[in-house]
Amino acid sequence: MPQRYNLIGTHCKSCGEYYFPPRTLCPNCRRTGQMEDYRFRGTGTVITYTTIYSATEDFERLTPYNLAIIQLDEGPKLTGQVVCSPESMKIGMRVRPVFRILGKEGERGIIYYGTKFAPEADAP
């Protein structure tokens, strides 16, 4: 899944809109739109968030964790986990992408990775 690892979406060359997840058809231009793959930088702003204190068994060891709606700088909004303390979460906070473990599947414990977000202030 390229979207999970690289934040791949699409860009309509006709109207200039960006979409995540990717689309094959531009909702604005319909059939006249010319879609191309686009790799988002992943930087953006927290629009709203919640902190999860009680989670399913798969995520229990991660609690508490922050789940936010993030507006990417290019425009699309997406839901993502922000890796910071609940006390430091703020609406309007700038975030950047980080590559982290998302979870594990099945009894064999296959680990899968993907994009989470961290405060820009924590940049190395």
Short mmCIF file of C-alpha atoms in Angstrom, two decimals:
data_model
loop_
_atom_site.label_atom_id
_atom_site.label_comp_id
_atom_site.label_asym_id
_atom_site.label_seq_id
_atom_site.Cartn_x
_atom_site.Cartn_y
_atom_site.Cartn_z
CA MET A 1 0.00 0.00 0.00
CA PRO A 2 1.92 3.05 -1.19
CA GLN A 3 -0.53 5.31 0.68
CA ARG A 4 0.47 3.75 4.01
CA TYR A 5 4.22 4.09 3.49
CA ASN A 6 4.64 7.26 1.44
CA LEU A 7 1.42 9.28 1.71
CA ILE A 8 0.73 8.84 -2.01
CA GLY A 9 -2.36 10.59 -3.27
CA THR A 10 -3.36 12.23 -6.52
CA HIS A 11 -3.28 15.68 -8.04
CA CYS A 12 -5.61 16.92 -10.77
CA LYS A 13 -3.56 18.80 -13.35
CA SER A 14 -6.74 20.41 -14.70
CA CYS A 15 -8.05 22.14 -11.57
CA GLY A 16 -5.04 21.87 -9.23
CA GLU A 17 -6.80 19.98 -6.41
CA TYR A 18 -5.00 17.34 -4.33
CA TYR A 19 -6.64 14.18 -2.98
CA PHE A 20 -5.83 11.66 -0.29
CA PRO A 21 -6.44 8.78 -0.53
CA PRO A 22 -5.82 8.66 -4.29
CA ARG A 23 -8.70 8.99 -6.74
CA THR A 24 -9.00 7.91 -10.33
CA LEU A 25 -11.52 10.63 -11.17
CA CYS A 26 -11.47 14.28 -10.12
CA PRO A 27 -14.77 15.19 -8.38
CA ASN A 28 -14.48 18.75 -9.75
CA CYS A 29 -13.50 18.11 -13.37
CA ARG A 30 -15.03 14.65 -13.80
CA ARG A 31 -13.89 13.09 -17.09
CA THR A 32 -11.95 16.13 -18.25
CA GLY A 33 -9.62 15.98 -15.24
CA GLN A 34 -6.08 14.73 -15.69
CA MET A 35 -5.05 12.83 -12.56
CA GLU A 36 -1.44 12.13 -11.61
CA ASP A 37 0.14 10.44 -8.60
CA TYR A 38 1.41 12.84 -5.96
CA ARG A 39 3.61 12.18 -2.94
CA PHE A 40 2.58 14.47 -0.09
CA ARG A 41 5.28 16.03 2.10
CA GLY A 42 3.21 15.03 5.11
CA THR A 43 3.52 18.31 6.96
CA GLY A 44 0.30 19.85 8.16
CA THR A 45 -1.82 21.26 10.95
CA VAL A 46 -3.96 19.53 13.59
CA ILE A 47 -7.59 20.53 12.96
CA THR A 48 -9.06 18.54 15.86
CA TYR A 49 -8.02 15.58 17.99
CA THR A 50 -8.98 13.14 20.69
CA THR A 51 -6.89 11.15 23.14
CA ILE A 52 -7.71 7.45 23.44
CA TYR A 53 -7.41 6.12 27.00
CA SER A 54 -9.33 2.86 26.57
CA ALA A 55 -8.58 0.91 23.38
CA THR A 56 -9.16 -2.48 21.84
CA GLU A 57 -6.80 -5.32 22.72
CA ASP A 58 -4.63 -4.61 19.65
CA PHE A 59 -3.90 -1.05 20.78
CA GLU A 60 -4.17 -1.45 24.54
CA ARG A 61 -0.41 -1.22 25.12
CA LEU A 62 -0.29 2.12 23.26
CA THR A 63 -2.76 3.96 25.47
CA PRO A 64 -3.04 6.79 25.91
CA TYR A 65 -2.54 7.83 22.27
CA ASN A 66 -3.63 10.82 20.22
CA LEU A 67 -5.76 10.54 17.10
CA ALA A 68 -6.10 13.70 15.01
CA ILE A 69 -7.60 15.07 11.85
CA ILE A 70 -4.69 16.71 10.08
CA GLN A 71 -4.94 19.12 7.19
CA LEU A 72 -1.93 18.58 4.99
CA ASP A 73 -0.23 21.67 3.61
CA GLU A 74 -1.40 20.69 0.11
CA GLY A 75 -5.06 20.72 1.28
CA PRO A 76 -6.44 17.22 1.97
CA LYS A 77 -7.49 16.19 5.46
CA LEU A 78 -6.67 12.79 6.90
CA THR A 79 -6.86 10.96 10.19
CA GLY A 80 -3.58 10.01 11.83
CA GLN A 81 -1.94 9.21 15.11
CA VAL A 82 0.22 11.96 16.63
CA VAL A 83 3.07 10.61 18.73
CA CYS A 84 3.43 12.99 21.64
CA SER A 85 2.07 13.26 25.17
CA PRO A 86 -1.64 14.06 25.53
CA GLU A 87 -0.66 17.21 27.46
CA SER A 88 1.28 18.62 24.51
CA MET A 89 -1.51 18.11 21.92
CA LYS A 90 -3.06 21.35 20.63
CA ILE A 91 -5.42 22.36 17.86
CA GLY A 92 -3.35 24.30 15.33
CA MET A 93 -0.16 22.35 16.17
CA ARG A 94 2.17 21.79 13.22
CA VAL A 95 3.08 18.14 12.52
CA ARG A 96 5.48 16.21 10.32
CA PRO A 97 5.39 12.58 9.17
CA VAL A 98 7.31 9.81 10.96
CA PHE A 99 7.63 6.15 9.96
CA ARG A 100 6.54 3.91 12.84
CA ILE A 101 5.05 0.54 13.74
CA LEU A 102 1.29 0.63 13.17
CA GLY A 103 0.52 -2.75 14.70
CA LYS A 104 0.79 -6.46 14.29
CA GLU A 105 -1.47 -9.01 12.67
CA GLY A 106 -2.44 -12.49 13.61
CA GLU A 107 -0.93 -15.01 15.97
CA ARG A 108 2.38 -15.00 14.10
CA GLY A 109 2.80 -11.36 15.00
CA ILE A 110 3.53 -9.93 11.56
CA ILE A 111 4.49 -6.32 12.22
CA TYR A 112 3.40 -3.65 9.76
CA TYR A 113 4.69 -0.11 9.49
CA GLY A 114 3.34 3.16 8.20
CA THR A 115 3.06 6.89 8.68
CA LYS A 116 2.24 8.54 11.97
CA PHE A 117 2.81 12.18 12.84
CA ALA A 118 4.98 14.03 15.35
CA PRO A 119 5.06 17.70 16.38
CA GLU A 120 7.29 19.74 14.04
CA ALA A 121 9.03 21.16 17.11
CA ASP A 122 10.44 17.65 17.72
CA ALA A 123 12.28 17.63 14.38
CA PRO A 124 15.81 16.19 14.60
#
